[in-house]
């Protein structure tokens, strides 16, 4: 509501009327309230596909991390060295408790991508196309990719597959949806192939290379190389003109990606050989839960400083009224 303030001249006339919005007060009694929206300069300008290509050409490694919600997106955006915020289908396991990425639906992916969109500032926002959303027909693929962009806010999409996806990658490019390809180990196909390193013999290595070249030719702006020998990862990187993002492909790819929960040490499941824990959040998280539960049980929480007081006179007045 706007308040009206009248300013008078020396003759008592009304010279003008000012309208001023009331100053909002912080409500300390609210346990949850919206963040203060301070307008501060962004730490880095928005990352574009053109910038990623320039980084690749200059030999500057590209940093990509998964993110599934608003808080983790804010954490990525707080670091100017993170280039790509990736809503991966790994959220099926690490966030939703599914046993496989194939159980994730497009609606769930859109839901999480929207949350990440609200927290993402400078990183390019990339979203996985879930299993089944691009495997039926080209028309379905186009519709589903458009939904990820329109409803989810994704700026690019990622798809697992090789030569067989070249046609749909090309079609998505014609309508302005950039595609990052994913070859090598493809988790969405684990039921058929298993979780095994790919390209370890000459024939399969040629197959991985053929996939990479076909997808580059189809217009993919980058290619994820997962679980392949480091020599093959470097070779493919040198053969392609577009960035390669490695995950278990050695340190000579154009960039690297890890799953947030692997990197932070919060995932209690299988730890792949290529995973490095850069933090031990799980240990501190579990300790925090234990400390909270203990403080509740022994009534040390909340303390007097964490409680709200009431004037003694008002309290006594309340008691007298109730005791009538």
Coordinates of C-alpha atoms in Angstrom, one line a residue:
X1 CA 0.0 0.0 0.0
X2 CA 1.3 3.5 -0.8
X3 CA 1.3 6.2 1.8
X4 CA 0.5 9.8 0.8
X5 CA 2.5 12.7 2.3
X6 CA 1.3 16.3 1.9
X7 CA 3.8 19.2 1.8
X8 CA 2.4 22.7 2.5
X9 CA 3.7 26.1 1.4
X10 CA 4.1 29.1 3.8
X11 CA 0.6 30.3 2.8
X12 CA -1.0 27.0 3.8
X13 CA -1.6 25.8 0.3
X14 CA -0.9 22.3 -0.9
X15 CA 2.2 22.5 -3.1
X16 CA 2.5 18.9 -4.1
X17 CA 1.8 15.3 -3.0
X18 CA 4.5 12.7 -2.7
X19 CA 3.8 9.0 -2.8
X20 CA 6.2 6.8 -0.9
X21 CA 6.2 3.1 -0.4
X22 CA 6.7 2.0 3.2
X23 CA 10.1 0.6 4.1
X24 CA 9.8 -3.2 4.6
X25 CA 10.8 -4.5 8.0
X26 CA 12.7 -7.7 8.6
X27 CA 10.4 -10.2 10.3
X28 CA 12.7 -12.1 12.7
X29 CA 9.8 -14.2 13.8
X30 CA 9.6 -16.0 10.4
X31 CA 11.6 -19.2 10.2
X32 CA 11.6 -19.0 6.4
X33 CA 11.4 -15.9 4.3
X34 CA 12.5 -14.9 0.8
X35 CA 16.1 -13.9 0.4
X36 CA 17.1 -10.3 0.3
X37 CA 17.3 -9.5 -3.4
X38 CA 20.4 -7.2 -3.5
X39 CA 21.3 -6.1 -6.9
X40 CA 25.0 -6.8 -7.2
X41 CA 27.1 -7.0 -10.4
X42 CA 27.4 -10.5 -11.8
X43 CA 30.8 -12.0 -11.2
X44 CA 30.9 -13.0 -14.8
X45 CA 29.0 -12.3 -18.0
X46 CA 26.7 -15.0 -19.3
X47 CA 28.5 -18.0 -20.7
X48 CA 27.5 -18.7 -24.3
X49 CA 28.3 -21.6 -26.7
X50 CA 30.5 -19.2 -28.6
X51 CA 32.5 -18.5 -25.5
X52 CA 32.9 -22.3 -24.8
X53 CA 34.3 -22.7 -28.3
X54 CA 36.7 -19.9 -27.7
X55 CA 37.8 -21.6 -24.5
X56 CA 38.4 -24.8 -26.3
X57 CA 40.4 -23.1 -29.1
X58 CA 42.5 -21.3 -26.5
X59 CA 43.1 -24.5 -24.5
X60 CA 41.3 -23.2 -21.4
X61 CA 39.6 -26.2 -19.6
X62 CA 35.8 -26.0 -19.3
X63 CA 34.3 -26.7 -15.9
X64 CA 30.9 -28.3 -15.8
X65 CA 29.0 -29.6 -12.7
X66 CA 25.6 -31.1 -12.2
X67 CA 23.0 -29.2 -10.3
X68 CA 19.4 -30.2 -9.4
X69 CA 17.9 -27.4 -7.3
X70 CA 18.0 -23.7 -6.5
X71 CA 20.6 -23.8 -3.7
X72 CA 23.2 -25.8 -5.7
X73 CA 22.6 -23.6 -8.7
X74 CA 23.3 -20.5 -6.6
X75 CA 26.5 -22.2 -5.4
X76 CA 27.7 -22.8 -8.9
X77 CA 26.8 -19.2 -9.9
X78 CA 28.8 -17.9 -7.0
X79 CA 32.0 -19.2 -8.6
X80 CA 33.0 -17.5 -11.9
X81 CA 35.1 -20.5 -12.9
X82 CA 32.1 -22.7 -13.4
X83 CA 31.1 -22.6 -17.0
X84 CA 28.2 -25.0 -17.4
X85 CA 25.4 -25.8 -14.9
X86 CA 24.1 -29.2 -15.9
X87 CA 20.8 -30.7 -14.8
X88 CA 21.7 -34.3 -15.3
X89 CA 19.5 -37.3 -15.3
X90 CA 21.6 -38.6 -12.4
X91 CA 19.0 -36.7 -10.3
X92 CA 16.9 -39.8 -10.7
X93 CA 19.2 -41.6 -8.3
X94 CA 20.9 -38.9 -6.1
X95 CA 17.7 -36.8 -5.6
X96 CA 14.7 -39.0 -6.2
X97 CA 15.8 -42.3 -5.0
X98 CA 15.3 -44.3 -8.2
X99 CA 17.6 -47.2 -9.0
X100 CA 18.3 -46.1 -12.6
X101 CA 18.3 -43.0 -14.7
X102 CA 15.8 -44.7 -17.0
X103 CA 13.0 -44.1 -14.4
X104 CA 13.2 -40.3 -14.7
X105 CA 10.3 -38.6 -16.5
X106 CA 10.4 -35.5 -18.7
X107 CA 8.0 -33.7 -16.3
X108 CA 10.5 -34.4 -13.4
X109 CA 13.4 -33.1 -15.5
X110 CA 11.4 -29.9 -16.3
X111 CA 10.5 -29.4 -12.7
X112 CA 14.2 -29.5 -11.6
X113 CA 15.4 -27.5 -14.5
X114 CA 13.0 -24.7 -13.6
X115 CA 14.4 -24.6 -10.1
X116 CA 17.9 -24.5 -11.4
X117 CA 17.0 -21.8 -13.8
X118 CA 15.9 -19.5 -10.9
X119 CA 19.3 -19.9 -9.3
X120 CA 21.6 -19.8 -12.3
X121 CA 23.3 -16.6 -13.3
X122 CA 26.4 -16.8 -15.5
X123 CA 26.8 -20.5 -16.3
X124 CA 25.2 -22.0 -19.5
X125 CA 22.2 -24.0 -18.4
X126 CA 22.3 -27.5 -19.9
X127 CA 19.6 -30.1 -19.3
X128 CA 19.5 -33.9 -20.0
X129 CA 16.9 -35.3 -22.2
X130 CA 15.6 -38.3 -20.1
X131 CA 15.4 -41.8 -21.4
X132 CA 12.4 -42.2 -23.7
X133 CA 12.0 -38.5 -24.5
X134 CA 14.1 -38.8 -27.7
X135 CA 14.0 -42.5 -28.5
X136 CA 10.6 -42.9 -30.1
X137 CA 10.4 -40.5 -33.1
X138 CA 12.0 -37.3 -34.4
X139 CA 8.7 -35.5 -33.8
X140 CA 8.6 -36.5 -30.2
X141 CA 12.2 -35.5 -29.8
X142 CA 11.5 -32.0 -31.1
X143 CA 8.4 -31.6 -29.0
X144 CA 10.2 -32.7 -25.8
X145 CA 13.3 -30.6 -26.4
X146 CA 11.1 -27.6 -27.0
X147 CA 9.4 -28.3 -23.6
X148 CA 12.7 -28.4 -21.9
X149 CA 13.6 -25.0 -23.3
X150 CA 10.2 -23.3 -23.0
X151 CA 9.0 -24.7 -19.7
X152 CA 12.3 -25.7 -18.1
X153 CA 14.4 -22.7 -19.2
X154 CA 17.2 -24.8 -20.5
X155 CA 19.6 -23.1 -22.9
X156 CA 20.8 -26.4 -24.5
X157 CA 20.1 -30.1 -24.2
X158 CA 22.2 -33.2 -23.9
X159 CA 21.4 -36.6 -25.5
X160 CA 23.1 -40.0 -25.2
X161 CA 23.8 -41.8 -28.4
X162 CA 26.1 -42.0 -31.4
X163 CA 25.7 -42.0 -35.2
X164 CA 22.0 -42.9 -34.9
X165 CA 21.3 -39.5 -33.4
X166 CA 22.9 -37.4 -36.1
X167 CA 19.7 -36.7 -37.9
X168 CA 17.8 -35.5 -34.8
X169 CA 20.8 -33.4 -33.7
X170 CA 20.7 -31.7 -37.0
X171 CA 17.0 -31.1 -36.9
X172 CA 17.2 -29.6 -33.4
X173 CA 19.9 -27.3 -34.6
X174 CA 17.6 -26.0 -37.4
X175 CA 15.1 -24.8 -34.8
X176 CA 17.7 -23.2 -32.6
X177 CA 18.2 -25.8 -29.8
X178 CA 21.9 -26.5 -29.3
X179 CA 22.8 -30.1 -28.5
X180 CA 25.6 -31.6 -26.5
X181 CA 26.1 -35.2 -27.4
X182 CA 27.2 -38.0 -25.0
X183 CA 29.1 -41.0 -26.2
X184 CA 31.3 -43.8 -24.8
X185 CA 29.6 -45.2 -21.7
X186 CA 25.9 -44.3 -21.9
X187 CA 24.1 -44.8 -18.5
X188 CA 20.7 -44.8 -20.1
X189 CA 21.7 -48.0 -22.0
X190 CA 23.3 -49.7 -19.0
X191 CA 20.7 -52.5 -19.1
X192 CA 22.0 -53.6 -22.5
X193 CA 25.7 -52.6 -22.2
X194 CA 26.5 -52.6 -18.5
X195 CA 28.7 -50.1 -16.7
X196 CA 31.9 -50.9 -18.6
X197 CA 34.7 -48.8 -19.9
X198 CA 34.2 -48.3 -23.7
X199 CA 36.7 -48.2 -26.5
X200 CA 39.3 -50.4 -24.9
X201 CA 40.0 -52.4 -28.1
X202 CA 40.8 -51.0 -31.5
X203 CA 37.5 -51.9 -33.1
X204 CA 35.4 -50.3 -30.3
X205 CA 37.7 -47.3 -30.2
X206 CA 37.0 -46.7 -33.9
X207 CA 33.3 -46.9 -33.1
X208 CA 33.5 -44.2 -30.4
X209 CA 35.6 -42.0 -32.8
X210 CA 33.0 -42.5 -35.6
X211 CA 30.2 -41.5 -33.2
X212 CA 32.1 -38.3 -32.3
X213 CA 32.8 -37.3 -35.9
X214 CA 29.2 -37.9 -37.0
X215 CA 27.8 -35.9 -34.2
X216 CA 30.2 -33.0 -34.8
X217 CA 29.2 -33.1 -38.4
X218 CA 25.5 -33.0 -37.4
X219 CA 26.0 -29.8 -35.5
X220 CA 26.5 -30.8 -31.9
X221 CA 28.3 -28.0 -30.1
X222 CA 30.1 -30.3 -27.7
X223 CA 30.5 -34.0 -26.9
X224 CA 30.7 -35.7 -23.5
X225 CA 33.2 -38.6 -23.5
X226 CA 32.4 -41.0 -20.6
X227 CA 34.5 -43.9 -19.4
X228 CA 37.0 -44.3 -22.2
X229 CA 40.8 -44.8 -22.1
X230 CA 42.6 -41.5 -21.6
X231 CA 44.6 -41.9 -24.8
X232 CA 41.4 -42.2 -26.8
X233 CA 39.9 -39.2 -25.0
X234 CA 42.9 -37.1 -26.0
X235 CA 42.9 -38.4 -29.6
X236 CA 39.2 -37.6 -30.1
X237 CA 39.7 -34.2 -28.6
X238 CA 42.4 -33.4 -31.1
X239 CA 40.4 -34.8 -34.0
X240 CA 37.3 -32.7 -33.2
X241 CA 36.9 -29.0 -33.8
X242 CA 34.3 -28.7 -31.0
X243 CA 34.8 -29.0 -27.2
X244 CA 34.9 -32.4 -25.5
X245 CA 33.8 -32.8 -21.9
X246 CA 35.4 -35.7 -20.1
X247 CA 34.1 -37.9 -17.3
X248 CA 36.5 -40.7 -16.9
X249 CA 38.2 -39.8 -20.2
X250 CA 41.5 -38.4 -18.9
X251 CA 42.7 -34.9 -18.3
X252 CA 43.3 -33.8 -21.9
X253 CA 39.7 -33.3 -22.9
X254 CA 38.5 -29.7 -23.4
X255 CA 36.7 -29.8 -20.0
X256 CA 35.5 -32.0 -17.2
X257 CA 32.1 -32.8 -15.6
X258 CA 31.3 -34.5 -12.3
X259 CA 28.1 -35.3 -10.4
X260 CA 27.5 -32.8 -7.6
X261 CA 26.9 -35.5 -5.0
X262 CA 30.0 -37.4 -6.0
X263 CA 32.2 -34.3 -5.9
X264 CA 30.7 -33.2 -2.5
X265 CA 30.9 -36.6 -1.0
X266 CA 27.2 -36.8 -0.2
X267 CA 26.5 -39.9 -2.4
X268 CA 26.8 -43.1 -0.4
X269 CA 26.5 -45.4 -3.4
X270 CA 29.1 -46.8 -5.8
X271 CA 32.2 -44.6 -6.3
X272 CA 33.5 -44.8 -9.9
X273 CA 37.3 -44.8 -10.4
X274 CA 37.2 -41.4 -12.0
X275 CA 35.4 -39.7 -9.1
X276 CA 37.4 -37.5 -6.7
X277 CA 35.8 -36.2 -3.5
X278 CA 36.5 -32.5 -3.3
X279 CA 34.6 -32.1 0.0
X280 CA 33.2 -34.3 2.8
X281 CA 29.8 -32.8 3.1
X282 CA 28.1 -36.1 4.2
X283 CA 30.2 -36.4 7.4
X284 CA 29.4 -32.8 8.5
X285 CA 25.8 -33.2 7.5
X286 CA 25.4 -36.4 9.5
X287 CA 27.1 -34.8 12.5
X288 CA 24.8 -31.8 12.3
X289 CA 21.7 -34.0 12.4
X290 CA 23.1 -35.8 15.4
X291 CA 23.9 -32.6 17.3
X292 CA 20.4 -31.3 16.6
X293 CA 18.7 -34.4 17.8
X294 CA 20.8 -34.5 20.9
X295 CA 20.0 -30.8 21.7
X296 CA 16.3 -31.4 21.3
X297 CA 16.4 -34.4 23.6
X298 CA 18.3 -32.7 26.4
X299 CA 16.3 -29.5 26.0
X300 CA 19.4 -27.3 25.4
X301 CA 17.7 -26.2 22.2
X302 CA 16.2 -23.7 21.9
X303 CA 18.1 -21.6 24.5
X304 CA 16.8 -18.4 26.1
X305 CA 18.5 -16.3 23.4
X306 CA 16.7 -18.4 20.8
X307 CA 13.3 -17.8 22.4
X308 CA 10.9 -14.9 22.4
X309 CA 10.1 -13.0 25.6
X310 CA 6.9 -11.6 26.9
X311 CA 6.4 -8.7 29.3
X312 CA 5.8 -10.0 32.8
X313 CA 2.8 -7.7 33.3
X314 CA 1.2 -8.9 30.2
X315 CA 1.9 -12.5 31.1
X316 CA 0.3 -12.0 34.5
X317 CA -2.7 -10.3 32.9
X318 CA -3.1 -13.3 30.7
X319 CA -2.9 -15.7 33.6
X320 CA -5.5 -13.8 35.6
X321 CA -7.9 -13.9 32.7
X322 CA -7.4 -17.6 32.2
X323 CA -7.8 -18.4 35.9
X324 CA -11.2 -16.7 36.3

